[in-house]
Amino acid sequence: MGKLTTHVLDTMRGKPGAGIAIELFRLHADRRELLMRGLTDGDGRSHAPLLAEGAMQVGLYELDFHVGDYFATLGVALTEPRFLDVVTVRFGIADASAHLHVPLLVSPYGYSSYRGS
């Protein structure tokens, strides 16, 4: 029952990152293949798994989080150009039957990610 999920936490405000545009890509030797595009919900999560059972494949992926637009919408004073605009997390799926969770903790000037559960 492999699936991929994400969760964004706004560490500046101490709240879920709601309404952040996200895109998931599968990496090929010569291109990025767009697999999904969506927004985080009120809890900072996608409304459904980014990849559900049967869609998980071993390989390299990238998740793009459009955090610059998110902070601008909140009225946060940002530098121009923005220090962080789109945060890209590149990760590998080695076991297509596992639940892989990729959280993002973010502020306008820093972020971290890890393999969650």
Tab-separated table of C-alpha atoms in Angstrom:
chain	number	residue	atom	x	y	z
A	1	MET	CA	0.000	0.000	0.000
A	2	GLY	CA	2.559	2.573	-1.035
A	3	LYS	CA	1.615	6.222	-0.931
A	4	LEU	CA	3.259	9.639	-0.853
A	5	THR	CA	2.044	12.449	1.407
A	6	THR	CA	3.250	15.889	2.460
A	7	HIS	CA	2.607	18.452	5.172
A	8	VAL	CA	3.768	22.087	5.284
A	9	LEU	CA	4.312	23.916	8.558
A	10	ASP	CA	4.803	27.690	8.619
A	11	THR	CA	7.481	28.078	11.301
A	12	MET	CA	7.243	31.896	11.229
A	13	ARG	CA	3.625	31.839	12.401
A	14	GLY	CA	3.616	28.457	14.147
A	15	LYS	CA	0.709	27.262	12.000
A	16	PRO	CA	0.008	24.898	9.120
A	17	GLY	CA	0.939	26.273	5.698
A	18	ALA	CA	-2.551	26.478	4.197
A	19	GLY	CA	-3.100	27.308	0.533
A	20	ILE	CA	0.459	26.636	-0.670
A	21	ALA	CA	0.688	25.571	-4.302
A	22	ILE	CA	2.573	22.300	-4.731
A	23	GLU	CA	3.687	20.367	-7.779
A	24	LEU	CA	5.058	16.831	-7.950
A	25	PHE	CA	7.434	15.762	-10.720
A	26	ARG	CA	9.004	12.431	-11.642
A	27	LEU	CA	12.545	12.872	-12.920
A	28	HIS	CA	13.672	11.229	-16.128
A	29	ALA	CA	17.118	11.433	-17.714
A	30	ASP	CA	16.124	14.398	-19.893
A	31	ARG	CA	13.023	15.960	-18.321
A	32	ARG	CA	10.680	16.487	-15.368
A	33	GLU	CA	7.266	14.871	-15.786
A	34	LEU	CA	4.465	16.723	-13.961
A	35	LEU	CA	2.412	14.185	-11.997
A	36	MET	CA	0.151	16.469	-9.978
A	37	ARG	CA	-0.541	20.066	-9.048
A	38	GLY	CA	-2.560	21.190	-6.049
A	39	LEU	CA	-2.896	23.316	-2.914
A	40	THR	CA	-2.377	22.430	0.713
A	41	ASP	CA	-5.551	22.374	2.785
A	42	GLY	CA	-6.272	24.222	6.037
A	43	ASP	CA	-4.069	21.766	7.917
A	44	GLY	CA	-1.150	22.281	5.498
A	45	ARG	CA	-1.670	18.882	3.860
A	46	SER	CA	-2.748	17.731	0.431
A	47	HIS	CA	-6.397	16.650	0.347
A	48	ALA	CA	-5.358	13.187	-0.908
A	49	PRO	CA	-2.076	11.297	-1.251
A	50	LEU	CA	0.210	12.844	-3.874
A	51	LEU	CA	0.794	9.323	-5.128
A	52	ALA	CA	-1.679	6.645	-4.114
A	53	GLU	CA	-1.458	2.874	-4.108
A	54	GLY	CA	-0.485	1.632	-7.546
A	55	ALA	CA	1.000	4.969	-8.635
A	56	MET	CA	4.189	4.714	-6.572
A	57	GLN	CA	7.240	3.781	-8.620
A	58	VAL	CA	10.884	3.467	-7.692
A	59	GLY	CA	12.752	6.546	-8.920
A	60	LEU	CA	13.678	10.185	-8.350
A	61	TYR	CA	11.063	12.872	-7.706
A	62	GLU	CA	10.830	16.574	-6.937
A	63	LEU	CA	8.213	18.418	-4.922
A	64	ASP	CA	7.966	22.151	-5.655
A	65	PHE	CA	6.458	24.259	-2.864
A	66	HIS	CA	5.514	27.808	-3.947
A	67	VAL	CA	6.263	29.426	-0.595
A	68	GLY	CA	7.109	32.916	-1.894
A	69	ASP	CA	3.561	33.433	-3.156
A	70	TYR	CA	2.208	32.018	0.108
A	71	PHE	CA	4.123	34.498	2.294
A	72	ALA	CA	3.343	37.398	-0.069
A	73	THR	CA	-0.380	36.589	0.160
A	74	LEU	CA	-0.095	36.777	3.957
A	75	GLY	CA	1.340	40.286	3.630
A	76	VAL	CA	4.819	39.333	4.836
A	77	ALA	CA	7.407	41.952	3.790
A	78	LEU	CA	9.728	40.084	1.438
A	79	THR	CA	12.913	41.150	-0.302
A	80	GLU	CA	12.894	41.569	-4.074
A	81	PRO	CA	13.882	39.170	-5.415
A	82	ARG	CA	12.496	36.867	-2.763
A	83	PHE	CA	15.073	34.923	-0.778
A	84	LEU	CA	12.868	31.815	-1.036
A	85	ASP	CA	10.347	31.605	-3.831
A	86	VAL	CA	9.931	27.968	-4.860
A	87	VAL	CA	11.418	25.366	-2.533
A	88	THR	CA	12.259	22.174	-4.393
A	89	VAL	CA	12.775	18.970	-2.442
A	90	ARG	CA	14.390	16.195	-4.496
A	91	PHE	CA	13.937	12.720	-3.044
A	92	GLY	CA	14.043	9.106	-4.080
A	93	ILE	CA	11.490	6.362	-3.739
A	94	ALA	CA	13.303	3.072	-3.182
A	95	ASP	CA	10.314	1.027	-1.976
A	96	ALA	CA	7.102	1.557	-3.943
A	97	SER	CA	5.092	-0.325	-1.304
A	98	ALA	CA	6.041	2.031	1.570
A	99	HIS	CA	4.280	5.111	2.930
A	100	LEU	CA	6.656	7.999	2.232
A	101	HIS	CA	5.911	11.322	3.955
A	102	VAL	CA	7.837	14.463	2.912
A	103	PRO	CA	7.126	17.339	5.325
A	104	LEU	CA	8.367	20.904	4.837
A	105	LEU	CA	8.990	23.343	7.677
A	106	VAL	CA	9.356	26.813	6.190
A	107	SER	CA	9.738	30.522	6.907
A	108	PRO	CA	10.538	33.320	4.426
A	109	TYR	CA	14.265	32.785	5.046
A	110	GLY	CA	14.776	29.102	5.768
A	111	TYR	CA	13.352	25.614	5.465
A	112	SER	CA	13.978	22.003	6.363
A	113	SER	CA	12.589	18.688	5.255
A	114	TYR	CA	12.984	15.096	6.356
A	115	ARG	CA	11.541	11.647	5.809
A	116	GLY	CA	8.470	11.558	7.992
A	117	SER	CA	6.092	8.767	8.865
